[in-house]
Short mmCIF file of C-alpha atoms in Angstrom, two decimals:
data_model
loop_
_atom_site.label_atom_id
_atom_site.label_comp_id
_atom_site.label_asym_id
_atom_site.label_seq_id
_atom_site.Cartn_x
_atom_site.Cartn_y
_atom_site.Cartn_z
CA UNK W 199 -30.51 -56.06 -20.01
CA UNK W 200 -30.07 -59.83 -19.86
CA UNK W 201 -26.98 -61.31 -21.43
CA UNK W 202 -29.09 -64.12 -22.96
CA UNK W 203 -31.10 -61.69 -25.09
CA UNK W 204 -29.67 -60.64 -28.42
CA UNK W 205 -30.59 -56.96 -28.93
CA UNK W 206 -29.78 -57.20 -32.64
CA UNK W 207 -26.91 -54.74 -32.62
CA UNK W 208 -23.38 -54.49 -31.31
CA UNK W 209 -21.01 -57.48 -30.87
CA UNK W 210 -22.44 -61.00 -31.28
CA UNK W 211 -23.81 -62.68 -28.12
CA UNK W 212 -21.10 -64.27 -26.01
CA UNK W 213 -18.36 -62.24 -27.67
CA UNK W 214 -18.38 -58.83 -25.97
CA UNK W 215 -15.01 -57.93 -27.47
CA UNK W 216 -15.88 -59.06 -30.96
CA UNK W 217 -16.42 -56.81 -33.96
CA UNK W 218 -19.82 -55.19 -34.34
CA UNK W 219 -22.07 -56.81 -36.89
CA UNK W 220 -22.53 -54.94 -40.17
CA UNK W 221 -25.69 -52.88 -40.58
CA UNK W 222 -26.39 -53.20 -36.87
CA UNK W 223 -25.84 -49.73 -35.43
CA UNK W 224 -27.39 -48.89 -32.08
CA UNK W 225 -30.79 -47.22 -32.52
CA UNK W 226 -30.72 -43.88 -30.71
CA UNK W 227 -34.15 -44.29 -29.15
CA UNK W 228 -33.17 -47.66 -27.63
CA UNK W 229 -29.87 -46.29 -26.36
CA UNK W 230 -31.51 -43.26 -24.77
CA UNK W 231 -34.25 -45.40 -23.25
CA UNK W 232 -31.63 -47.74 -21.77
CA UNK W 233 -29.76 -44.95 -19.99
CA UNK W 234 -32.58 -42.54 -19.14
CA UNK W 235 -35.31 -44.93 -18.00
CA UNK W 236 -35.62 -44.80 -14.24
CA UNK W 237 -33.78 -41.50 -13.98
CA UNK W 238 -35.47 -38.29 -12.97
CA UNK W 239 -34.33 -36.39 -16.04
CA UNK W 240 -36.61 -33.57 -17.22
CA UNK W 241 -37.34 -33.53 -20.94
CA UNK W 242 -36.12 -30.12 -22.08
CA UNK W 243 -36.53 -28.46 -25.45
CA UNK W 244 -33.32 -26.52 -26.04
CA UNK W 245 -33.65 -24.21 -29.06
CA UNK W 246 -29.87 -24.31 -29.53
CA UNK W 247 -30.00 -28.03 -30.21
CA UNK W 248 -33.42 -28.37 -31.79
CA UNK W 249 -33.90 -29.88 -35.20
CA UNK W 250 -33.44 -27.46 -38.11
CA UNK W 251 -36.81 -26.18 -39.18
CA UNK W 252 -38.03 -24.08 -42.07
CA UNK W 253 -38.49 -20.70 -40.44
CA UNK W 254 -41.18 -19.82 -43.00
CA UNK W 255 -44.30 -20.77 -41.07
CA UNK W 256 -47.75 -19.53 -40.16
CA UNK W 257 -46.26 -16.65 -38.15
CA UNK W 258 -44.35 -15.23 -41.10
CA UNK W 259 -47.13 -12.80 -42.05
CA UNK W 260 -47.27 -11.52 -38.49
CA UNK W 261 -43.51 -11.03 -38.35
CA UNK W 262 -43.52 -9.31 -41.73
CA UNK W 263 -45.57 -6.47 -40.26
CA UNK W 264 -42.99 -5.78 -37.53
CA UNK W 265 -40.35 -3.07 -37.88
CA UNK W 266 -37.40 -3.17 -35.53
CA UNK W 267 -35.81 0.19 -34.74
CA UNK W 268 -32.03 0.16 -34.79
CA UNK W 269 -29.74 2.27 -32.63
CA UNK W 270 -28.25 5.43 -34.19
CA UNK W 271 -24.55 4.82 -34.69
CA UNK W 272 -22.95 8.02 -33.42
CA UNK W 273 -19.85 6.48 -31.86
CA UNK W 274 -16.75 6.94 -34.01
CA UNK W 275 -13.20 5.89 -33.32
CA UNK W 276 -10.72 6.66 -36.06
CA UNK W 277 -7.42 6.44 -34.15
CA UNK W 278 -6.27 3.02 -33.01
CA UNK W 279 -3.33 1.81 -30.99
CA UNK W 280 -1.90 -1.69 -31.12
CA UNK W 281 -3.42 -2.58 -27.76
CA UNK W 282 -6.84 -1.28 -28.81
CA UNK W 283 -6.76 -3.36 -31.99
CA UNK W 284 -5.80 -6.45 -30.03
CA UNK W 285 -8.60 -5.84 -27.56
CA UNK W 286 -11.10 -5.44 -30.39
CA UNK W 287 -9.99 -8.73 -31.93
CA UNK W 288 -10.12 -10.55 -28.58
CA UNK W 289 -13.72 -9.40 -28.11
CA UNK W 290 -14.49 -10.30 -31.72
CA UNK W 291 -13.32 -13.88 -31.17
CA UNK W 292 -15.81 -14.44 -28.35
CA UNK W 293 -18.77 -12.96 -30.20
CA UNK W 294 -18.73 -9.35 -29.00
CA UNK W 295 -18.61 -7.05 -32.01
CA UNK W 296 -18.90 -3.48 -30.73
CA UNK W 297 -15.18 -2.68 -30.85
CA UNK W 298 -14.42 -4.78 -33.94
CA UNK W 299 -17.34 -3.13 -35.76
CA UNK W 300 -15.85 0.30 -35.10
CA UNK W 301 -12.43 -0.98 -36.10
CA UNK W 302 -13.89 -2.32 -39.34
CA UNK W 303 -15.38 1.11 -40.12
CA UNK W 304 -11.95 2.70 -39.66
CA UNK W 305 -10.31 0.11 -41.90
CA UNK W 306 -12.85 0.78 -44.65
CA UNK W 307 -11.26 4.24 -44.95
CA UNK W 308 -7.99 2.69 -46.14
CA UNK W 309 -7.43 3.04 -49.87
CA UNK W 310 -6.01 -0.46 -50.31
CA UNK W 311 -8.83 -2.17 -48.40
CA UNK W 312 -11.52 -0.10 -50.12
CA UNK W 313 -10.13 -0.73 -53.60
CA UNK W 314 -9.83 -4.47 -52.93
CA UNK W 315 -13.42 -4.68 -51.70
CA UNK W 316 -14.56 -2.67 -54.71
CA UNK W 317 -12.74 -5.06 -57.02
CA UNK W 318 -14.22 -8.10 -55.27
CA UNK W 319 -17.79 -6.80 -55.32
CA UNK W 320 -17.68 -5.55 -58.91
CA UNK W 321 -16.62 -9.02 -60.10
CA UNK W 322 -20.17 -10.28 -59.46
CA UNK W 323 -22.42 -7.31 -58.68
CA UNK W 324 -21.30 -5.72 -61.92
CA UNK W 325 -22.76 -8.64 -63.89
CA UNK W 326 -26.33 -9.23 -65.04
CA UNK W 327 -28.65 -11.03 -62.64
CA UNK W 328 -30.03 -14.39 -63.74
CA UNK W 329 -33.29 -16.02 -62.62
CA UNK W 330 -34.79 -19.49 -62.69
CA UNK W 331 -38.23 -20.70 -61.68
CA UNK W 332 -38.60 -23.35 -58.98
CA UNK W 333 -40.27 -25.70 -61.48
CA UNK W 334 -42.27 -25.67 -64.70
CA UNK W 335 -45.66 -25.14 -63.05
CA UNK W 336 -47.74 -22.05 -63.77
CA UNK W 337 -47.66 -20.81 -60.14
CA UNK W 338 -43.85 -21.07 -60.12
CA UNK W 339 -43.67 -19.09 -63.36
CA UNK W 340 -45.98 -16.42 -61.96
CA UNK W 341 -43.85 -16.20 -58.83
CA UNK W 342 -40.73 -15.87 -60.96
CA UNK W 343 -42.27 -13.06 -63.02
CA UNK W 344 -43.32 -11.16 -59.90
CA UNK W 345 -39.84 -11.60 -58.45
CA UNK W 346 -38.17 -10.38 -61.66
CA UNK W 347 -40.45 -7.35 -61.84
CA UNK W 348 -39.57 -6.31 -58.29
CA UNK W 349 -35.86 -7.15 -58.51
CA UNK W 350 -34.71 -3.71 -59.84
CA UNK W 351 -36.34 -2.07 -56.83
CA UNK W 352 -35.00 -4.67 -54.41
CA UNK W 353 -31.40 -4.59 -55.66
CA UNK W 354 -31.29 -0.95 -56.71
CA UNK W 355 -29.84 0.45 -53.48
CA UNK W 356 -26.57 -0.32 -51.73
CA UNK W 357 -27.91 -2.87 -49.23
CA UNK W 358 -26.52 -6.00 -50.90
CA UNK W 359 -23.16 -4.31 -51.47
CA UNK W 360 -22.98 -3.13 -47.86
CA UNK W 361 -23.82 -6.59 -46.56
CA UNK W 362 -21.20 -8.12 -48.87
CA UNK W 363 -18.44 -5.79 -47.60
CA UNK W 364 -19.23 -6.29 -43.93
CA UNK W 365 -19.74 -10.01 -44.51
CA UNK W 366 -16.24 -10.23 -45.98
CA UNK W 367 -14.58 -8.14 -43.28
CA UNK W 368 -16.49 -9.25 -40.19
CA UNK W 369 -17.36 -12.77 -41.30
CA UNK W 370 -21.10 -12.00 -41.10
CA UNK W 371 -23.62 -9.27 -41.82
CA UNK W 372 -27.32 -8.84 -41.16
CA UNK W 373 -30.22 -6.92 -42.61
CA UNK W 374 -33.81 -6.46 -41.60
CA UNK W 375 -36.43 -7.31 -44.20
CA UNK W 376 -39.07 -4.62 -44.55
CA UNK W 377 -42.22 -5.55 -46.44
CA UNK W 378 -44.16 -2.91 -48.36
CA UNK W 379 -47.86 -3.79 -48.48
CA UNK W 380 -48.88 -0.78 -50.58
CA UNK W 381 -47.60 -2.01 -53.96
CA UNK W 382 -50.34 -2.59 -56.58
CA UNK W 383 -49.10 -5.94 -57.91
CA UNK W 384 -47.65 -7.48 -54.74
CA UNK W 385 -49.11 -8.16 -51.34
CA UNK W 386 -45.63 -8.04 -49.78
CA UNK W 387 -42.70 -6.29 -51.51
CA UNK W 388 -39.34 -6.77 -49.74
CA UNK W 389 -36.48 -4.36 -49.14
CA UNK W 390 -33.23 -4.80 -47.21
CA UNK W 391 -32.15 -2.54 -44.34
CA UNK W 392 -28.64 -3.44 -43.12
CA UNK W 393 -28.07 -3.75 -39.38
CA UNK W 394 -24.63 -2.53 -38.33
CA UNK W 395 -22.47 -5.22 -36.66
CA UNK W 396 -21.64 -2.85 -33.79
CA UNK W 397 -25.12 -3.55 -32.43
CA UNK W 398 -25.01 -7.33 -32.64
CA UNK W 399 -23.56 -10.03 -30.43
CA UNK W 400 -23.59 -13.80 -30.45
CA UNK W 401 -25.73 -15.65 -27.92
CA UNK W 402 -23.81 -18.81 -27.07
CA UNK W 403 -26.74 -20.36 -25.20
CA UNK W 404 -29.22 -19.96 -28.05
CA UNK W 405 -26.61 -20.38 -30.80
CA UNK W 406 -27.79 -17.33 -32.72
CA UNK W 407 -26.95 -13.66 -33.20
CA UNK W 408 -28.80 -11.09 -31.16
CA UNK W 409 -29.58 -7.62 -32.51
CA UNK W 410 -29.59 -4.66 -30.12
CA UNK W 411 -32.32 -2.16 -30.97
CA UNK W 412 -34.25 0.66 -29.41
CA UNK W 413 -36.93 -1.79 -28.31
CA UNK W 414 -34.58 -4.34 -26.75
CA UNK W 415 -32.73 -7.39 -28.01
CA UNK W 416 -34.04 -9.40 -30.92
CA UNK W 417 -32.98 -12.93 -31.83
CA UNK W 418 -31.88 -13.04 -35.47
CA UNK W 419 -33.45 -16.11 -37.08
CA UNK W 420 -32.35 -16.29 -40.74
CA UNK W 421 -35.15 -17.06 -43.16
CA UNK W 422 -38.04 -16.26 -40.83
CA UNK W 423 -39.23 -13.52 -43.15
CA UNK W 424 -37.79 -10.74 -41.01
CA UNK W 425 -34.00 -11.21 -41.05
CA UNK W 426 -31.34 -11.91 -43.65
CA UNK W 427 -27.99 -13.23 -42.46
CA UNK W 428 -25.05 -13.30 -44.85
CA UNK W 429 -22.50 -15.64 -43.29
CA UNK W 430 -20.05 -16.89 -45.94
CA UNK W 431 -18.31 -19.13 -43.39
CA UNK W 432 -21.42 -20.26 -41.54
CA UNK W 433 -23.41 -18.72 -38.72
CA UNK W 434 -21.71 -20.54 -35.85
CA UNK W 435 -18.22 -19.04 -35.29
CA UNK W 436 -18.00 -17.98 -38.91
CA UNK W 437 -16.79 -14.56 -37.75
CA UNK W 438 -13.51 -16.23 -36.78
CA UNK W 439 -12.65 -16.29 -40.48
CA UNK W 440 -13.58 -12.70 -41.21
CA UNK W 441 -10.95 -10.74 -43.16
CA UNK W 442 -10.65 -8.22 -40.34
CA UNK W 443 -8.28 -10.59 -38.52
CA UNK W 444 -5.64 -11.01 -41.26
CA UNK W 445 -6.02 -7.37 -42.36
CA UNK W 446 -5.63 -5.54 -39.05
CA UNK W 447 -1.89 -6.03 -38.65
CA UNK W 448 -0.87 -5.03 -42.21
CA UNK W 449 -3.36 -2.16 -42.02
CA UNK W 450 -1.62 -0.81 -38.91
CA UNK W 451 1.88 -1.41 -40.25
CA UNK W 452 0.93 0.22 -43.54
CA UNK W 453 -0.07 3.44 -41.80
CA UNK W 454 2.97 3.29 -39.55
CA UNK W 455 5.05 3.00 -42.73
CA UNK W 456 3.45 6.13 -44.23
CA UNK W 457 3.97 8.01 -40.96
CA UNK W 458 7.62 6.98 -40.67
CA UNK W 459 8.25 7.76 -44.32
CA UNK W 460 6.82 11.25 -43.83
CA UNK W 461 9.03 11.80 -40.79
CA UNK W 462 12.03 10.52 -42.69
CA UNK W 463 11.24 12.91 -45.51
CA UNK W 464 11.09 15.85 -43.10
CA UNK W 465 14.68 15.18 -42.07
CA UNK W 466 16.26 13.74 -45.19
CA UNK W 467 14.10 15.39 -47.82
CA UNK W 468 14.99 18.95 -46.80
CA UNK W 469 18.73 19.64 -46.63
CA UNK W 470 20.06 21.74 -43.75
CA UNK W 471 21.25 25.27 -44.58
CA UNK W 472 24.58 25.84 -42.89
CA UNK W 473 25.66 29.47 -42.71
CA UNK W 474 29.17 30.93 -42.31
CA UNK W 475 29.77 34.31 -40.65
CA UNK W 476 33.01 36.14 -39.78
CA UNK W 477 34.21 35.52 -36.27
CA UNK W 478 34.64 39.25 -35.76
CA UNK W 479 31.64 40.30 -37.85
CA UNK W 480 29.18 42.96 -36.88
CA UNK W 481 26.46 41.46 -34.62
CA UNK W 482 23.72 43.36 -36.44
CA UNK W 483 24.86 42.06 -39.82
CA UNK W 484 25.05 38.54 -38.44
CA UNK W 485 21.44 38.80 -37.20
CA UNK W 486 20.23 40.10 -40.56
CA UNK W 487 22.08 37.29 -42.36
CA UNK W 488 20.56 34.67 -40.03
CA UNK W 489 17.06 36.00 -40.68
CA UNK W 490 17.61 36.00 -44.43
CA UNK W 491 18.92 32.42 -44.30
CA UNK W 492 16.00 31.19 -42.21
CA UNK W 493 13.44 32.83 -44.47
CA UNK W 494 14.70 31.57 -47.82
CA UNK W 495 11.88 29.07 -48.40
CA UNK W 496 11.46 28.46 -52.10
CA UNK W 497 13.25 31.73 -52.92
CA UNK W 498 16.82 30.52 -53.01
CA UNK W 499 18.43 33.80 -54.21
CA UNK W 500 20.72 35.26 -51.58
CA UNK W 501 23.57 37.76 -51.85
CA UNK W 502 26.28 37.38 -49.24
CA UNK W 503 29.26 39.71 -48.73
CA UNK W 504 32.68 38.17 -49.04
CA UNK W 505 36.15 39.39 -48.19
CA UNK W 506 38.93 40.16 -50.69
CA UNK W 507 40.11 36.61 -50.33
CA UNK W 508 37.30 34.03 -50.19
CA UNK W 509 39.45 31.85 -47.97
CA UNK W 510 40.30 34.49 -45.42
CA UNK W 511 37.22 33.71 -43.35
CA UNK W 512 36.10 37.33 -43.22
CA UNK W 513 33.01 37.01 -45.44
CA UNK W 514 29.55 35.42 -45.23
CA UNK W 515 28.51 32.19 -46.95
CA UNK W 516 26.15 29.19 -46.68
CA UNK W 517 25.85 25.68 -48.04
CA UNK W 518 23.24 22.91 -48.17
CA UNK W 519 24.09 19.86 -46.06
CA UNK W 520 22.11 16.84 -47.29
CA UNK W 521 21.56 13.83 -45.04
CA UNK W 522 22.56 10.95 -47.29
CA UNK W 523 21.19 7.50 -46.43
CA UNK W 524 19.51 4.49 -48.08
CA UNK W 525 17.44 3.77 -44.97
CA UNK W 526 14.40 5.23 -46.78
CA UNK W 527 14.05 1.99 -48.75
CA UNK W 528 12.60 0.18 -45.76
CA UNK W 529 9.44 2.32 -45.77
CA UNK W 530 8.11 1.64 -49.30
CA UNK W 531 9.15 -2.01 -48.89
CA UNK W 532 7.08 -2.24 -45.71
CA UNK W 533 4.10 -0.56 -47.36
CA UNK W 534 4.32 -2.83 -50.43
CA UNK W 535 4.43 -5.93 -48.24
CA UNK W 536 1.39 -4.76 -46.30
CA UNK W 537 -0.43 -4.03 -49.57
CA UNK W 538 0.17 -7.59 -50.71
CA UNK W 539 -1.02 -9.06 -47.39
CA UNK W 540 -4.29 -7.09 -47.57
CA UNK W 541 -4.94 -8.01 -51.19
CA UNK W 542 -4.24 -11.68 -50.51
CA UNK W 543 -6.74 -11.67 -47.64
CA UNK W 544 -9.49 -9.98 -49.66
CA UNK W 545 -8.91 -11.17 -53.23
CA UNK W 546 -6.95 -14.43 -52.73
CA UNK W 547 -4.29 -13.26 -55.20
CA UNK W 548 -1.45 -10.74 -55.08
CA UNK W 549 -1.30 -7.61 -57.18
CA UNK W 550 -1.18 -8.14 -60.93
CA UNK W 551 1.77 -5.77 -61.13
CA UNK W 552 3.70 -8.01 -58.76
CA UNK W 553 3.77 -11.04 -61.04
CA UNK W 554 7.46 -11.72 -61.34
CA UNK W 555 8.91 -11.55 -64.82
CA UNK W 556 5.64 -10.46 -66.41
CA UNK W 557 4.71 -14.12 -66.90
CA UNK W 558 1.49 -14.49 -68.88
CA UNK W 559 0.93 -17.92 -67.36
CA UNK W 560 1.20 -16.60 -63.81
CA UNK W 561 -1.14 -13.71 -64.58
CA UNK W 562 -3.67 -16.12 -66.10
CA UNK W 563 -3.54 -18.29 -62.97
CA UNK W 564 -4.28 -15.19 -60.88
CA UNK W 565 -7.26 -14.32 -63.05
CA UNK W 566 -8.54 -17.89 -62.74
CA UNK W 567 -8.33 -17.63 -58.95
CA UNK W 568 -10.14 -14.28 -59.04
CA UNK W 569 -12.83 -15.82 -61.23
CA UNK W 570 -13.25 -18.74 -58.84
CA UNK W 571 -13.51 -16.31 -55.93
CA UNK W 572 -16.32 -14.38 -57.62
CA UNK W 573 -18.09 -17.66 -58.37
CA UNK W 574 -17.86 -18.56 -54.69
CA UNK W 575 -19.38 -15.21 -53.69
CA UNK W 576 -22.06 -15.75 -56.31
CA UNK W 577 -22.98 -19.19 -54.98
CA UNK W 578 -23.07 -17.95 -51.38
CA UNK W 579 -25.44 -15.13 -52.26
CA UNK W 580 -27.50 -17.45 -54.46
CA UNK W 581 -28.23 -19.64 -51.45
CA UNK W 582 -28.73 -16.67 -49.10
CA UNK W 583 -31.25 -14.93 -51.36
CA UNK W 584 -33.18 -18.12 -52.05
CA UNK W 585 -33.52 -19.33 -48.46
CA UNK W 586 -33.92 -16.02 -46.67
CA UNK W 587 -35.64 -13.68 -49.15
CA UNK W 588 -37.18 -15.58 -52.06
CA UNK W 589 -38.85 -18.27 -49.92
CA UNK W 590 -40.60 -15.74 -47.63
CA UNK W 591 -41.49 -13.76 -50.77
CA UNK W 592 -43.13 -16.80 -52.36
CA UNK W 593 -44.88 -17.75 -49.12
CA UNK W 594 -46.28 -14.29 -48.43
CA UNK W 595 -47.41 -13.57 -51.99
CA UNK W 596 -48.28 -17.01 -53.36
CA UNK W 597 -48.85 -19.13 -50.25
CA UNK W 598 -46.08 -21.66 -50.97
CA UNK W 599 -42.41 -21.11 -50.13
CA UNK W 600 -41.41 -23.91 -52.50
CA UNK W 601 -42.40 -21.71 -55.46
CA UNK W 602 -39.44 -19.44 -54.70
CA UNK W 603 -37.22 -18.66 -57.72
CA UNK W 604 -33.43 -18.82 -57.79
CA UNK W 605 -31.29 -15.73 -58.34
CA UNK W 606 -27.62 -15.44 -59.20
CA UNK W 607 -25.22 -13.36 -61.28
CA UNK W 608 -23.57 -14.29 -64.57
CA UNK W 609 -19.99 -14.43 -63.35
CA UNK W 610 -18.56 -16.46 -66.19
CA UNK W 611 -15.42 -14.90 -67.58
CA UNK W 612 -14.80 -14.21 -71.26
CA UNK W 613 -12.16 -16.93 -71.17
CA UNK W 614 -14.71 -19.46 -69.97
CA UNK W 615 -16.99 -18.72 -72.92
CA UNK W 616 -14.01 -18.99 -75.26
CA UNK W 617 -12.99 -22.32 -73.73
CA UNK W 618 -16.54 -23.65 -74.11
CA UNK W 619 -16.56 -22.63 -77.76
CA UNK W 620 -13.28 -24.44 -78.38
CA UNK W 621 -14.54 -27.51 -76.54
CA UNK W 622 -17.76 -27.52 -78.55
CA UNK W 623 -15.79 -27.18 -81.78
CA UNK W 624 -13.50 -30.05 -80.77
CA UNK W 625 -16.46 -32.29 -79.98
CA UNK W 626 -18.10 -31.46 -83.31
CA UNK W 627 -14.89 -32.25 -85.16
CA UNK W 628 -14.55 -35.56 -83.32
CA UNK W 629 -18.11 -36.60 -84.20
CA UNK W 630 -17.50 -35.67 -87.85
CA UNK W 631 -14.28 -37.68 -87.99
CA UNK W 632 -15.95 -40.70 -86.39
CA UNK W 633 -18.86 -40.45 -88.82
CA UNK W 634 -16.49 -40.41 -91.77
CA UNK W 635 -14.71 -43.41 -90.28
CA UNK W 636 -17.93 -45.39 -90.31
CA UNK W 637 -18.89 -44.99 -86.65
CA UNK W 638 -22.64 -44.52 -86.15
CA UNK W 639 -24.02 -43.61 -82.72
CA UNK W 640 -27.25 -45.39 -81.88
CA UNK W 641 -28.85 -43.02 -79.36
CA UNK W 642 -28.54 -39.25 -79.75
CA UNK W 643 -29.88 -38.57 -76.23
CA UNK W 644 -27.31 -40.84 -74.57
CA UNK W 645 -24.59 -39.17 -76.62
CA UNK W 646 -25.81 -35.72 -75.56
CA UNK W 647 -25.80 -36.66 -71.88
CA UNK W 648 -22.36 -38.23 -72.19
CA UNK W 649 -20.93 -35.16 -73.87
CA UNK W 650 -22.47 -32.89 -71.22
CA UNK W 651 -20.97 -34.97 -68.44
CA UNK W 652 -17.53 -35.80 -69.81
CA UNK W 653 -16.68 -32.65 -71.76
CA UNK W 654 -18.23 -29.97 -69.57
CA UNK W 655 -20.80 -28.94 -72.17
CA UNK W 656 -23.54 -28.13 -69.69
CA UNK W 657 -27.13 -27.85 -70.98
CA UNK W 658 -26.18 -29.16 -74.41
CA UNK W 659 -29.41 -28.93 -76.46
CA UNK W 660 -31.10 -31.95 -77.97
CA UNK W 661 -30.02 -33.02 -81.46
CA UNK W 662 -30.72 -35.75 -84.04
CA UNK W 663 -28.58 -37.72 -86.46
CA UNK W 664 -28.98 -36.58 -90.07
CA UNK W 665 -27.25 -37.35 -93.33
CA UNK W 666 -24.13 -35.20 -93.82
CA UNK W 667 -24.68 -31.96 -95.73
CA UNK W 668 -22.99 -32.03 -99.12
CA UNK W 669 -20.08 -29.69 -99.72
CA UNK W 670 -20.51 -26.42 -101.60
CA UNK W 671 -19.20 -27.94 -104.86
CA UNK W 672 -21.54 -30.94 -104.80
CA UNK W 673 -24.64 -31.10 -106.98
#
């Protein structure tokens, strides 16, 4: 390129070290042409770096008729060593999920992990589902009604819950969409069939997950009408942030703590029976006494012969020797600390019973965090269902993916409704006071929008200005 020609971008002519001119960025096509022209560079279409496209296309109906057969999961590993857990996590980090999937199944048998996942899921799945049409058109309303009618069948099984649990633990989860074409009121009725993470791996070249099935490997393309991918931290390397990583160590230590506490109890929980026999006693009597002492069990009654003088050492006797130690305190402390670590990883707050001092304020903060966590789960699933299930549903049944309705759960807490009521009351009181003070608002619509924006009164209905209603005593 000649130095005398001003390309229109970059530093001004004659000042190569000067500052770039504003609004004069280098056009990509010119830059690529400058460096690629004259070079024998093949033009390649790499799917890993292609532009993001709407996977709902003309082939969606063809894909909807396919059914991929998964592999029966008959491999079980329920005993894990430290080295095995580390190996599973190392493989997990590079996108190989066979070992970490089995490890996740084992961890789901832990009471603390299971109860935390139950608490997390019930915070939003236990609420009523809400629906909204794509727009106010008649086709969008018809699509919404069809979606609402099928929703109890679609959400009635455990598929969404299973995907949510594995999505939290592994950082991702997948399900195959099966379409029923035999329903009377729908051409294509969807259902979810979860695909276990053991039989998935991440293809670094194609930048997508691959499913391993009986018929080979299948690229998982979210939203193409055949696959649903729940990835709360994103599809690319989102598994790095799965809860399995922060939970593995406390899970292991927790079980080690129970094991060590049981062993400690075997030694320190059962006192030793120490028997005394005469040095010159009859061997047969000594044997009988030893057998009686060993077989006491829960029957602690035992008659032992003594001499004339109990201190002469000629009689039989026994005593309980208890191992006294405070070392037992380390075991419940270790288990409690592991419990807290697991709950923090899964629920973002510690146990309610562990709020120091019984502070109401601290407990309220925890509940606020829990509420925000359920709202985050709700928003993630709202987007997942819309893009990967509702859009194919609308396309297959109504011919337009943009008619897809929105679905979410009413996760607002009782405190949030109470706060809104107080806020609404405060706003009403303020308007009344201003009106009595002679202030008259000119535009009710502008006031409504301002109140909705500044005071958090979302969807405040329209209202008009009227003369104040007379008090009950007025005539």
